[in-house]
């Protein structure tokens, strides 16, 4: 469910006319809906007990305005770098609602988290335990620790976003978990508080989660028997969203919440969940203008002004995103187009679409790009990433402008010998 809909034949974001907005601010731009973000957060949060920490995964969409919108609802954050930690804090998310994940936290990042007083470190290796203990001693504080265990479960999602199998770099193998917890308990200035598991992203069935969470529940019992005070279970993110109308609907948050309630019944742990995509994906679209319609030998191409530098998912994962015309002319026939960006790579293609006849200057919208869209943008081909706009009812605001070519150029420096 989202708040992008056609009114009188034109696409609106809440009460904002996207044709008028594009004329005003230029294209391409990401457009996020406040109402959709809020709705997704509320639907997700209401599927869990009130003491659950919903730690939105900042990597999905770390725009300060998006984070601030969620912070006002009581949302926490899952961060994976010092940069994300600073963003979450700057957006008003209290440190006590922030968990820090990631395989490669540096000593400086760990210390930043400790000094901020975050809720929990999700530690992914034995060397990281040592580094965290050292950072805690340096800061004169105690670091709350959960160990991310790798449950060796196949999430049955795209290989590039699957994280819970033994061969991936993530977490500590679950068979070695008890040793790792013993080490954590023995190290100065660490306080063991929980268990963490995250098996991947865009997961569209409950079974892989269930397998992983059952393993985590078993481990919690063993760890308690070993004398650890396990009060929290962080079950990660990963619940998928529909990208194609014809795909089976992924389980809804309620079914996910019920499955988790069943598996954690009697465990007496408070839950932490780290949804990213589920909150943000459907709350964002990418509005772009057709530059040229070009007839090839075999195909007709619509070259649009957004490219793989703005939205990498199709090129990187072969991901599909629906595309619609923002203001289709009712009398026009449908034609088949390869919708492509201007970047000099064959993989700079969104896909093949049947769309009402396109002309140069027409607007299109790429859908379900609020998660891992702007967040993964680059300036490849010296194309600065698309602007980002947040809509709220009939109000809109540019929450990240597109950097100008001159600003971008100004980031480079000549070494003294070339000046
Ligand atoms: N927690 C951890 C530890 C994670 O690594 C991730 C995502 C999440 C939570 C949030 O997962 P979500 O609820 O969004 O599925 N760039 C890829 C997705 C990479 C996900 C990485 N980790 C894509 O565009 O599909």
Tab-separated table of C-alpha atoms and ligand atoms in Angstrom:
chain	number	residue	atom	x	y	z
A	1	UNK	CA	0.000	0.000	0.000
A	2	UNK	CA	1.323	3.438	-0.903
A	3	UNK	CA	0.203	6.987	-1.532
A	4	UNK	CA	1.168	7.376	-5.195
A	5	UNK	CA	-1.978	7.344	-7.305
A	6	UNK	CA	-3.450	8.655	-10.536
A	7	UNK	CA	-5.866	11.564	-10.274
A	8	UNK	CA	-7.491	12.848	-13.440
A	9	UNK	CA	-4.985	10.805	-15.460
A	10	UNK	CA	-1.817	12.165	-13.778
A	11	UNK	CA	0.349	10.598	-11.120
A	12	UNK	CA	0.258	12.271	-7.725
A	13	UNK	CA	2.424	11.747	-4.652
A	14	UNK	CA	-0.129	12.245	-1.867
A	15	UNK	CA	-1.641	15.610	-2.904
A	16	UNK	CA	1.306	16.736	-4.986
A	17	UNK	CA	1.004	16.784	-8.783
A	18	UNK	CA	4.219	15.236	-10.089
A	19	UNK	CA	4.019	16.941	-13.479
A	20	UNK	CA	3.988	20.341	-11.792
A	21	UNK	CA	6.729	19.294	-9.382
A	22	UNK	CA	8.975	18.025	-12.207
A	23	UNK	CA	8.455	21.291	-14.111
A	24	UNK	CA	9.430	23.214	-11.014
A	25	UNK	CA	12.518	21.330	-9.802
A	26	UNK	CA	13.713	19.426	-12.872
A	27	UNK	CA	14.405	15.731	-13.234
A	28	UNK	CA	15.436	13.138	-12.237
A	29	UNK	CA	14.328	13.081	-8.594
A	30	UNK	CA	13.394	10.553	-5.977
A	31	UNK	CA	10.068	11.330	-4.368
A	32	UNK	CA	9.166	9.880	-0.953
A	33	UNK	CA	5.744	9.834	0.681
A	34	UNK	CA	5.522	10.661	4.385
A	35	UNK	CA	2.128	8.946	4.692
A	36	UNK	CA	3.510	5.733	3.215
A	37	UNK	CA	6.588	5.733	5.456
A	38	UNK	CA	4.392	6.329	8.494
A	39	UNK	CA	1.910	3.679	7.495
A	40	UNK	CA	4.583	1.056	6.910
A	41	UNK	CA	6.216	1.784	10.242
A	42	UNK	CA	2.897	1.591	12.095
A	43	UNK	CA	1.752	-1.616	10.387
A	44	UNK	CA	5.099	-3.253	11.098
A	45	UNK	CA	5.384	-2.057	14.705
A	46	UNK	CA	1.830	-3.113	15.532
A	47	UNK	CA	2.684	-6.728	14.642
A	48	UNK	CA	4.993	-6.993	17.692
A	49	UNK	CA	4.773	-6.601	21.473
A	50	UNK	CA	5.028	-2.984	22.713
A	51	UNK	CA	8.507	-3.440	24.222
A	52	UNK	CA	9.949	-4.376	20.780
A	53	UNK	CA	12.650	-2.095	19.399
A	54	UNK	CA	12.036	-1.429	15.715
A	55	UNK	CA	15.514	-0.466	14.532
A	56	UNK	CA	14.979	0.774	10.972
A	57	UNK	CA	17.901	-0.242	8.797
A	58	UNK	CA	19.404	3.105	7.806
A	59	UNK	CA	21.233	1.614	4.821
A	60	UNK	CA	17.932	1.231	2.964
A	61	UNK	CA	17.335	4.985	2.879
A	62	UNK	CA	19.370	7.195	5.157
A	63	UNK	CA	18.004	10.558	4.106
A	64	UNK	CA	17.830	12.740	7.218
A	65	UNK	CA	14.216	13.702	6.505
A	66	UNK	CA	13.204	10.054	6.178
A	67	UNK	CA	15.011	9.202	9.418
A	68	UNK	CA	13.459	12.166	11.183
A	69	UNK	CA	9.963	11.187	10.000
A	70	UNK	CA	10.489	7.725	11.474
A	71	UNK	CA	12.167	9.015	14.648
A	72	UNK	CA	9.031	11.027	15.464
A	73	UNK	CA	7.052	7.790	15.486
A	74	UNK	CA	9.408	6.247	18.035
A	75	UNK	CA	11.499	4.291	15.572
A	76	UNK	CA	15.088	3.272	16.356
A	77	UNK	CA	17.939	2.571	13.948
A	78	UNK	CA	20.196	-0.213	12.781
A	79	UNK	CA	23.444	1.365	11.579
A	80	UNK	CA	26.505	-0.140	9.910
A	81	UNK	CA	29.044	2.694	9.929
A	82	UNK	CA	30.107	5.730	11.888
A	83	UNK	CA	28.487	7.803	9.149
A	84	UNK	CA	25.119	6.112	9.587
A	85	UNK	CA	25.417	6.394	13.364
A	86	UNK	CA	25.961	10.143	13.068
A	87	UNK	CA	23.024	10.452	10.668
A	88	UNK	CA	20.693	8.538	12.980
A	89	UNK	CA	21.684	10.705	15.947
A	90	UNK	CA	21.388	13.886	13.878
A	91	UNK	CA	17.868	12.814	12.862
A	92	UNK	CA	16.859	12.675	16.508
A	93	UNK	CA	16.952	8.920	17.039
A	94	UNK	CA	18.041	8.435	20.664
A	95	UNK	CA	21.294	6.496	21.138
A	96	UNK	CA	19.373	4.088	23.368
A	97	UNK	CA	17.414	2.960	20.300
A	98	UNK	CA	20.409	2.381	18.026
A	99	UNK	CA	22.023	-0.973	17.256
A	100	UNK	CA	25.343	-1.164	15.416
A	101	UNK	CA	25.775	-4.020	12.912
A	102	UNK	CA	28.423	-4.774	10.280
A	103	UNK	CA	31.450	-7.036	9.745
A	104	UNK	CA	34.064	-4.303	9.605
A	105	UNK	CA	33.496	-1.758	12.351
A	106	UNK	CA	36.781	0.058	12.983
A	107	UNK	CA	38.110	0.848	16.450
A	108	UNK	CA	37.156	4.491	15.916
A	109	UNK	CA	33.593	3.549	14.938
A	110	UNK	CA	33.243	1.265	17.960
A	111	UNK	CA	34.429	4.053	20.223
A	112	UNK	CA	31.981	6.475	18.634
A	113	UNK	CA	29.146	4.056	19.423
A	114	UNK	CA	30.316	3.525	22.985
A	115	UNK	CA	30.671	7.232	23.708
A	116	UNK	CA	27.208	7.847	22.244
A	117	UNK	CA	25.799	5.168	24.565
A	118	UNK	CA	24.078	3.037	21.928
A	119	UNK	CA	21.696	0.205	22.806
A	120	UNK	CA	23.730	-2.696	21.429
A	121	UNK	CA	26.679	-3.775	19.322
A	122	UNK	CA	25.982	-6.719	17.042
A	123	UNK	CA	29.440	-8.233	16.972
A	124	UNK	CA	30.382	-10.355	13.986
A	125	UNK	CA	33.776	-11.889	14.881
A	126	UNK	CA	36.106	-12.754	17.737
A	127	UNK	CA	38.627	-10.054	16.726
A	128	UNK	CA	35.784	-7.529	16.850
A	129	UNK	CA	35.032	-8.609	20.435
A	130	UNK	CA	38.649	-7.800	21.359
A	131	UNK	CA	38.465	-4.450	19.552
A	132	UNK	CA	35.188	-3.562	21.268
A	133	UNK	CA	36.606	-4.412	24.686
A	134	UNK	CA	39.609	-2.213	23.925
A	135	UNK	CA	37.431	0.674	22.741
A	136	UNK	CA	35.232	0.341	25.842
A	137	UNK	CA	38.266	0.478	28.107
A	138	UNK	CA	39.524	3.567	26.264
A	139	UNK	CA	36.133	5.242	26.739
A	140	UNK	CA	35.814	4.081	30.360
A	141	UNK	CA	32.401	2.568	29.619
A	142	UNK	CA	30.806	-0.836	29.220
A	143	UNK	CA	29.631	-2.023	25.797
A	144	UNK	CA	26.376	-4.008	25.477
A	145	UNK	CA	27.009	-6.975	23.186
A	146	UNK	CA	24.977	-9.367	21.108
A	147	UNK	CA	26.823	-11.775	18.873
A	148	UNK	CA	25.535	-12.128	15.348
A	149	UNK	CA	25.359	-15.838	14.754
A	150	UNK	CA	25.381	-17.267	11.273
A	151	UNK	CA	22.688	-19.951	11.391
A	152	UNK	CA	23.681	-21.539	8.049
A	153	UNK	CA	20.211	-21.182	6.599
A	154	UNK	CA	19.390	-20.613	2.938
A	155	UNK	CA	17.183	-17.495	2.737
A	156	UNK	CA	16.127	-18.496	-0.803
A	157	UNK	CA	16.623	-14.965	-2.073
A	158	UNK	CA	19.069	-13.448	-4.583
A	159	UNK	CA	22.593	-14.808	-3.864
A	160	UNK	CA	23.999	-11.272	-3.626
A	161	UNK	CA	21.699	-10.372	-0.721
A	162	UNK	CA	21.779	-13.689	1.129
A	163	UNK	CA	23.782	-13.467	4.344
A	164	UNK	CA	22.915	-16.422	6.562
A	165	UNK	CA	24.782	-19.265	4.902
A	166	UNK	CA	28.061	-20.684	6.172
A	167	UNK	CA	30.060	-19.497	3.156
A	168	UNK	CA	29.140	-15.813	3.611
A	169	UNK	CA	31.274	-13.370	5.584
A	170	UNK	CA	28.535	-12.586	8.088
A	171	UNK	CA	28.349	-13.487	11.759
A	172	UNK	CA	30.034	-16.202	13.793
A	173	UNK	CA	29.190	-19.788	12.786
A	174	UNK	CA	26.430	-20.874	15.133
A	175	UNK	CA	28.356	-23.987	16.110
A	176	UNK	CA	31.125	-21.771	17.468
A	177	UNK	CA	28.734	-19.364	19.169
A	178	UNK	CA	29.068	-20.717	22.723
A	179	UNK	CA	32.855	-20.324	22.619
A	180	UNK	CA	32.477	-16.782	21.315
A	181	UNK	CA	30.040	-15.909	24.125
A	182	UNK	CA	32.472	-17.354	26.677
A	183	UNK	CA	35.171	-15.097	25.219
A	184	UNK	CA	32.837	-12.071	25.333
A	185	UNK	CA	31.970	-12.726	28.975
A	186	UNK	CA	35.662	-12.988	29.876
A	187	UNK	CA	36.713	-9.733	28.191
A	188	UNK	CA	36.758	-6.561	30.293
A	189	UNK	CA	34.084	-3.895	29.784
A	190	UNK	CA	31.754	-6.060	27.666
A	191	UNK	CA	28.273	-6.962	28.835
A	192	UNK	CA	26.543	-9.814	27.035
A	193	UNK	CA	22.891	-8.829	26.485
A	194	UNK	CA	21.536	-10.796	23.552
A	195	UNK	CA	21.690	-12.857	20.405
A	196	UNK	CA	21.505	-11.458	16.871
A	197	UNK	CA	20.663	-13.109	13.569
A	198	UNK	CA	20.020	-11.703	10.063
A	199	UNK	CA	19.831	-14.073	7.111
A	200	UNK	CA	19.320	-11.816	4.113
A	201	UNK	CA	17.069	-9.397	2.326
A	202	UNK	CA	13.995	-9.505	0.054
A	203	UNK	CA	12.914	-12.792	1.648
A	204	UNK	CA	9.455	-13.708	0.431
A	205	UNK	CA	8.612	-16.792	2.517
A	206	UNK	CA	8.466	-17.358	6.255
A	207	UNK	CA	10.227	-20.747	6.316
A	208	UNK	CA	13.858	-19.529	6.113
A	209	UNK	CA	13.199	-17.040	8.938
A	210	UNK	CA	11.551	-19.752	10.950
A	211	UNK	CA	14.510	-22.080	10.537
A	212	UNK	CA	16.963	-19.368	11.567
A	213	UNK	CA	14.908	-18.121	14.527
A	214	UNK	CA	14.385	-21.654	15.819
A	215	UNK	CA	18.156	-22.041	15.828
A	216	UNK	CA	18.537	-18.734	17.662
A	217	UNK	CA	15.962	-19.814	20.259
A	218	UNK	CA	17.829	-23.074	20.838
A	219	UNK	CA	21.053	-21.149	21.247
A	220	UNK	CA	19.501	-18.760	23.756
A	221	UNK	CA	18.545	-21.705	25.969
A	222	UNK	CA	22.079	-23.121	25.760
A	223	UNK	CA	23.685	-19.765	26.473
A	224	UNK	CA	21.501	-19.262	29.520
A	225	UNK	CA	22.492	-22.705	30.733
A	226	UNK	CA	26.102	-21.556	30.279
A	227	UNK	CA	25.343	-18.676	32.656
A	228	UNK	CA	24.864	-15.768	30.210
A	229	UNK	CA	22.195	-13.201	30.838
A	230	UNK	CA	20.429	-13.194	27.450
A	231	UNK	CA	17.610	-10.658	27.609
A	232	UNK	CA	17.287	-9.653	23.939
A	233	UNK	CA	16.814	-11.354	20.573
A	234	UNK	CA	17.659	-9.229	17.535
A	235	UNK	CA	16.076	-11.015	14.594
A	236	UNK	CA	17.395	-8.691	11.865
A	237	UNK	CA	15.509	-7.473	8.835
A	238	UNK	CA	14.829	-9.041	5.497
A	239	UNK	CA	11.074	-9.265	4.988
A	240	UNK	CA	10.501	-8.773	1.266
A	241	UNK	CA	8.145	-6.506	-0.668
A	242	UNK	CA	6.263	-7.114	-3.950
A	243	UNK	CA	8.059	-5.699	-6.998
A	244	UNK	CA	5.929	-7.285	-9.742
A	245	UNK	CA	2.163	-7.444	-9.743
A	246	UNK	CA	2.259	-11.087	-10.883
A	247	UNK	CA	4.625	-12.252	-8.097
A	248	UNK	CA	3.145	-14.002	-5.047
A	249	UNK	CA	2.617	-11.509	-2.206
A	250	UNK	CA	5.335	-11.828	0.443
A	251	UNK	CA	4.019	-12.622	3.941
A	252	UNK	CA	2.563	-9.595	5.680
A	253	UNK	CA	4.049	-8.180	8.908
A	254	UNK	CA	1.193	-9.686	10.926
A	255	UNK	CA	1.992	-13.247	9.776
A	256	UNK	CA	5.695	-12.555	10.366
A	257	UNK	CA	4.911	-11.240	13.864
A	258	UNK	CA	2.773	-14.268	14.684
A	259	UNK	CA	5.498	-16.662	13.566
A	260	UNK	CA	8.018	-14.815	15.745
A	261	UNK	CA	5.627	-14.820	18.711
A	262	UNK	CA	5.244	-18.578	18.328
A	263	UNK	CA	8.991	-19.214	18.155
A	264	UNK	CA	9.906	-16.929	21.032
A	265	UNK	CA	7.021	-17.889	23.348
A	266	UNK	CA	8.324	-18.665	26.817
A	267	UNK	CA	11.823	-17.381	25.988
A	268	UNK	CA	11.245	-14.148	27.838
A	269	UNK	CA	13.368	-11.960	25.588
A	270	UNK	CA	12.654	-8.466	24.319
A	271	UNK	CA	12.748	-8.312	20.539
A	272	UNK	CA	14.720	-6.111	18.191
A	273	UNK	CA	13.820	-6.029	14.489
A	274	UNK	CA	15.730	-4.288	11.717
A	275	UNK	CA	13.382	-3.732	8.777
A	276	UNK	CA	14.682	-1.575	5.943
A	277	UNK	CA	13.082	-2.382	2.609
A	278	UNK	CA	9.662	-3.036	4.102
A	279	UNK	CA	9.485	0.480	5.520
A	280	UNK	CA	11.013	2.440	2.658
A	281	UNK	CA	10.760	0.608	-0.695
A	282	UNK	CA	7.169	1.315	-1.543
A	283	UNK	CA	7.382	4.825	-0.127
A	284	UNK	CA	9.603	6.064	-2.952
A	285	UNK	CA	9.509	6.526	-6.715
A	286	UNK	CA	12.060	7.900	-9.164
A	287	UNK	CA	10.673	10.515	-11.536
A	288	UNK	CA	12.560	10.890	-14.790
A	289	UNK	CA	12.074	12.509	-18.192
A	290	UNK	CA	12.427	10.834	-21.551
A	291	UNK	CA	15.355	12.404	-23.397
A	292	UNK	CA	15.025	10.520	-26.683
A	293	UNK	CA	12.997	7.728	-28.171
A	294	UNK	CA	15.373	5.845	-30.390
A	295	UNK	CA	14.645	3.105	-32.896
A	296	UNK	CA	17.296	0.369	-33.041
A	297	UNK	CA	17.435	-2.507	-35.531
A	298	UNK	CA	15.614	-4.835	-33.195
A	299	UNK	CA	14.340	-2.681	-30.402
A	300	UNK	CA	12.853	0.641	-29.556
A	301	UNK	CA	14.643	2.449	-26.749
A	302	UNK	CA	13.374	5.118	-24.408
A	303	UNK	CA	16.455	6.907	-23.115
A	304	UNK	CA	15.564	8.594	-19.830
A	305	UNK	CA	17.499	11.055	-17.695
A	306	UNK	CA	17.921	8.663	-14.748
A	307	UNK	CA	20.490	5.928	-15.047
A	308	UNK	CA	22.256	3.135	-13.208
A	309	UNK	CA	24.165	5.751	-11.225
A	310	UNK	CA	20.799	6.802	-9.719
A	311	UNK	CA	19.313	3.315	-9.369
A	312	UNK	CA	21.795	0.449	-9.385
A	313	UNK	CA	19.462	-2.434	-8.520
A	314	UNK	CA	18.573	-3.530	-12.090
A	315	UNK	CA	22.225	-3.560	-13.198
A	316	UNK	CA	23.569	-5.142	-10.005
A	317	UNK	CA	20.918	-7.743	-9.213
A	318	UNK	CA	18.862	-7.949	-12.387
A	319	UNK	CA	16.105	-6.429	-10.232
A	320	UNK	CA	12.781	-5.477	-11.782
A	321	UNK	CA	11.037	-2.186	-11.004
A	322	UNK	CA	7.712	-1.321	-12.583
A	323	UNK	CA	7.624	1.876	-14.658
A	324	UNK	CA	4.568	4.016	-15.359
A	325	UNK	CA	3.940	7.131	-17.433
A	326	UNK	CA	3.280	10.072	-15.145
A	327	UNK	CA	0.787	11.706	-17.543
A	328	UNK	CA	-0.227	9.183	-20.222
A	329	UNK	CA	-2.210	10.493	-23.212
A	330	UNK	CA	-5.381	8.381	-23.258
A	331	UNK	CA	-5.545	8.223	-27.049
A	332	UNK	CA	-2.000	6.778	-27.403
A	333	UNK	CA	-1.335	3.131	-28.252
A	334	UNK	CA	0.914	0.972	-26.150
A	335	UNK	CA	4.399	0.272	-27.458
A	336	UNK	CA	7.247	-1.908	-26.206
A	337	UNK	CA	10.351	-0.098	-25.024
A	338	UNK	CA	13.676	-0.960	-23.530
A	339	UNK	CA	13.877	1.808	-20.959
A	340	UNK	CA	17.534	2.748	-20.594
A	341	UNK	CA	19.632	5.391	-18.886
A	342	UNK	CA	22.300	7.611	-20.406
A	343	UNK	CA	25.275	5.828	-18.778
A	344	UNK	CA	27.809	4.214	-21.090
A	345	UNK	CA	27.224	0.626	-19.985
A	346	UNK	CA	25.026	-1.985	-21.636
A	347	UNK	CA	23.769	-2.866	-18.154
A	348	UNK	CA	22.308	0.636	-17.762
A	349	UNK	CA	18.863	-0.686	-18.553
A	350	UNK	CA	15.766	-0.688	-16.347
A	351	UNK	CA	14.041	-3.393	-18.395
A	352	UNK	CA	11.566	-3.971	-21.210
A	353	UNK	CA	8.153	-2.382	-20.716
A	354	UNK	CA	4.862	-1.957	-22.526
A	355	UNK	CA	4.026	1.714	-22.094
A	356	UNK	CA	1.735	4.257	-23.702
A	357	UNK	CA	3.624	5.767	-26.624
A	358	UNK	CA	6.494	7.882	-25.323
A	359	UNK	CA	7.829	11.120	-26.706
A	360	UNK	CA	10.832	13.182	-25.818
A	361	UNK	CA	9.949	15.245	-22.731
A	362	UNK	CA	7.439	12.749	-21.294
A	363	UNK	CA	7.729	11.879	-17.624
A	364	UNK	CA	8.008	8.338	-16.298
A	365	UNK	CA	8.142	7.041	-12.731
A	366	UNK	CA	10.159	4.025	-11.619
A	367	UNK	CA	8.297	2.426	-8.711
A	368	UNK	CA	9.264	0.829	-5.394
A	369	UNK	CA	12.666	2.480	-5.226
A	370	UNK	CA	12.492	4.096	-1.776
A	371	UNK	CA	14.845	1.419	-0.402
A	372	UNK	CA	18.337	0.857	-1.817
A	373	UNK	CA	17.704	3.471	-4.506
A	374	UNK	CA	19.216	6.840	-3.592
A	375	UNK	CA	21.202	5.033	-0.880
A	376	UNK	CA	23.228	3.170	-3.524
A	377	UNK	CA	23.528	6.024	-6.023
A	378	UNK	CA	26.903	7.072	-7.369
A	379	UNK	CA	28.312	9.798	-9.571
A	380	UNK	CA	29.478	7.414	-12.309
A	381	UNK	CA	29.939	9.170	-15.648
A	382	UNK	CA	30.192	12.388	-13.572
A	383	UNK	CA	26.421	12.240	-13.268
A	384	UNK	CA	25.584	13.493	-9.799
A	385	UNK	CA	22.829	11.477	-8.078
A	386	UNK	CA	19.188	12.484	-8.483
A	387	UNK	CA	17.656	14.952	-6.030
A	388	UNK	CA	15.425	13.641	-3.238
A	389	UNK	CA	12.045	15.150	-2.357
A	390	UNK	CA	9.793	14.379	0.589
A	391	UNK	CA	6.071	14.936	0.211
A	392	UNK	CA	3.631	15.415	3.088
A	393	UNK	CA	0.023	15.982	2.024
A	394	UNK	CA	0.126	18.929	-0.369
A	395	UNK	CA	3.554	20.034	0.852
A	396	UNK	CA	6.867	19.015	-0.670
A	397	UNK	CA	10.464	19.800	0.086
A	398	UNK	CA	13.777	19.004	-1.590
A	399	UNK	CA	15.462	17.017	1.165
A	400	UNK	CA	18.635	16.469	-0.805
A	401	UNK	CA	19.399	18.601	-3.835
A	402	UNK	CA	21.169	17.234	-6.855
A	403	UNK	CA	24.775	18.394	-6.639
A	404	UNK	CA	25.676	20.750	-9.480
A	405	UNK	CA	28.383	19.752	-11.946
A	406	UNK	CA	30.545	22.570	-10.631
A	407	UNK	CA	30.158	21.477	-7.009
A	408	UNK	CA	31.082	17.966	-8.069
A	409	UNK	CA	34.082	19.178	-10.033
A	410	UNK	CA	35.161	21.177	-6.999
A	411	UNK	CA	35.600	17.990	-4.960
A	412	UNK	CA	38.682	16.990	-6.921
A	413	UNK	CA	42.071	18.440	-6.019
A	414	UNK	CA	45.180	18.817	-8.118
A	415	UNK	CA	48.411	17.757	-6.410
A	416	UNK	CA	51.001	20.542	-6.085
A	417	UNK	CA	53.090	19.192	-8.973
A	418	UNK	CA	50.205	19.572	-11.420
A	419	UNK	CA	49.008	22.986	-10.358
B	1	LIG	N1	19.937	-5.822	9.233
B	1	LIG	C1	21.120	-6.137	8.668
B	1	LIG	C2	22.198	-6.605	9.519
B	1	LIG	C3	21.281	-6.021	7.276
B	1	LIG	O1	22.442	-6.360	6.732
B	1	LIG	C4	20.200	-5.568	6.478
B	1	LIG	C5	20.337	-5.428	5.033
B	1	LIG	C6	18.996	-5.230	7.118
B	1	LIG	C7	18.896	-5.366	8.495
B	1	LIG	C8	17.797	-4.713	6.379
B	1	LIG	O2	17.292	-5.652	5.501
B	1	LIG	P1	15.916	-5.370	4.741
B	1	LIG	O3	14.818	-5.355	5.759
B	1	LIG	O4	16.043	-4.076	4.047
B	1	LIG	O5	15.808	-6.498	3.801
B	1	LIG	N2	21.128	-3.564	-1.675
B	1	LIG	C9	20.286	-4.751	-1.643
B	1	LIG	C10	19.856	-5.111	-0.233
B	1	LIG	C11	21.024	-5.322	0.701
B	1	LIG	C12	20.583	-5.589	2.113
B	1	LIG	C13	21.750	-5.522	3.023
B	1	LIG	N3	21.427	-5.725	4.401
B	1	LIG	C14	19.098	-4.537	-2.572
B	1	LIG	O6	19.002	-3.475	-3.186
B	1	LIG	O7	18.279	-5.432	-2.728
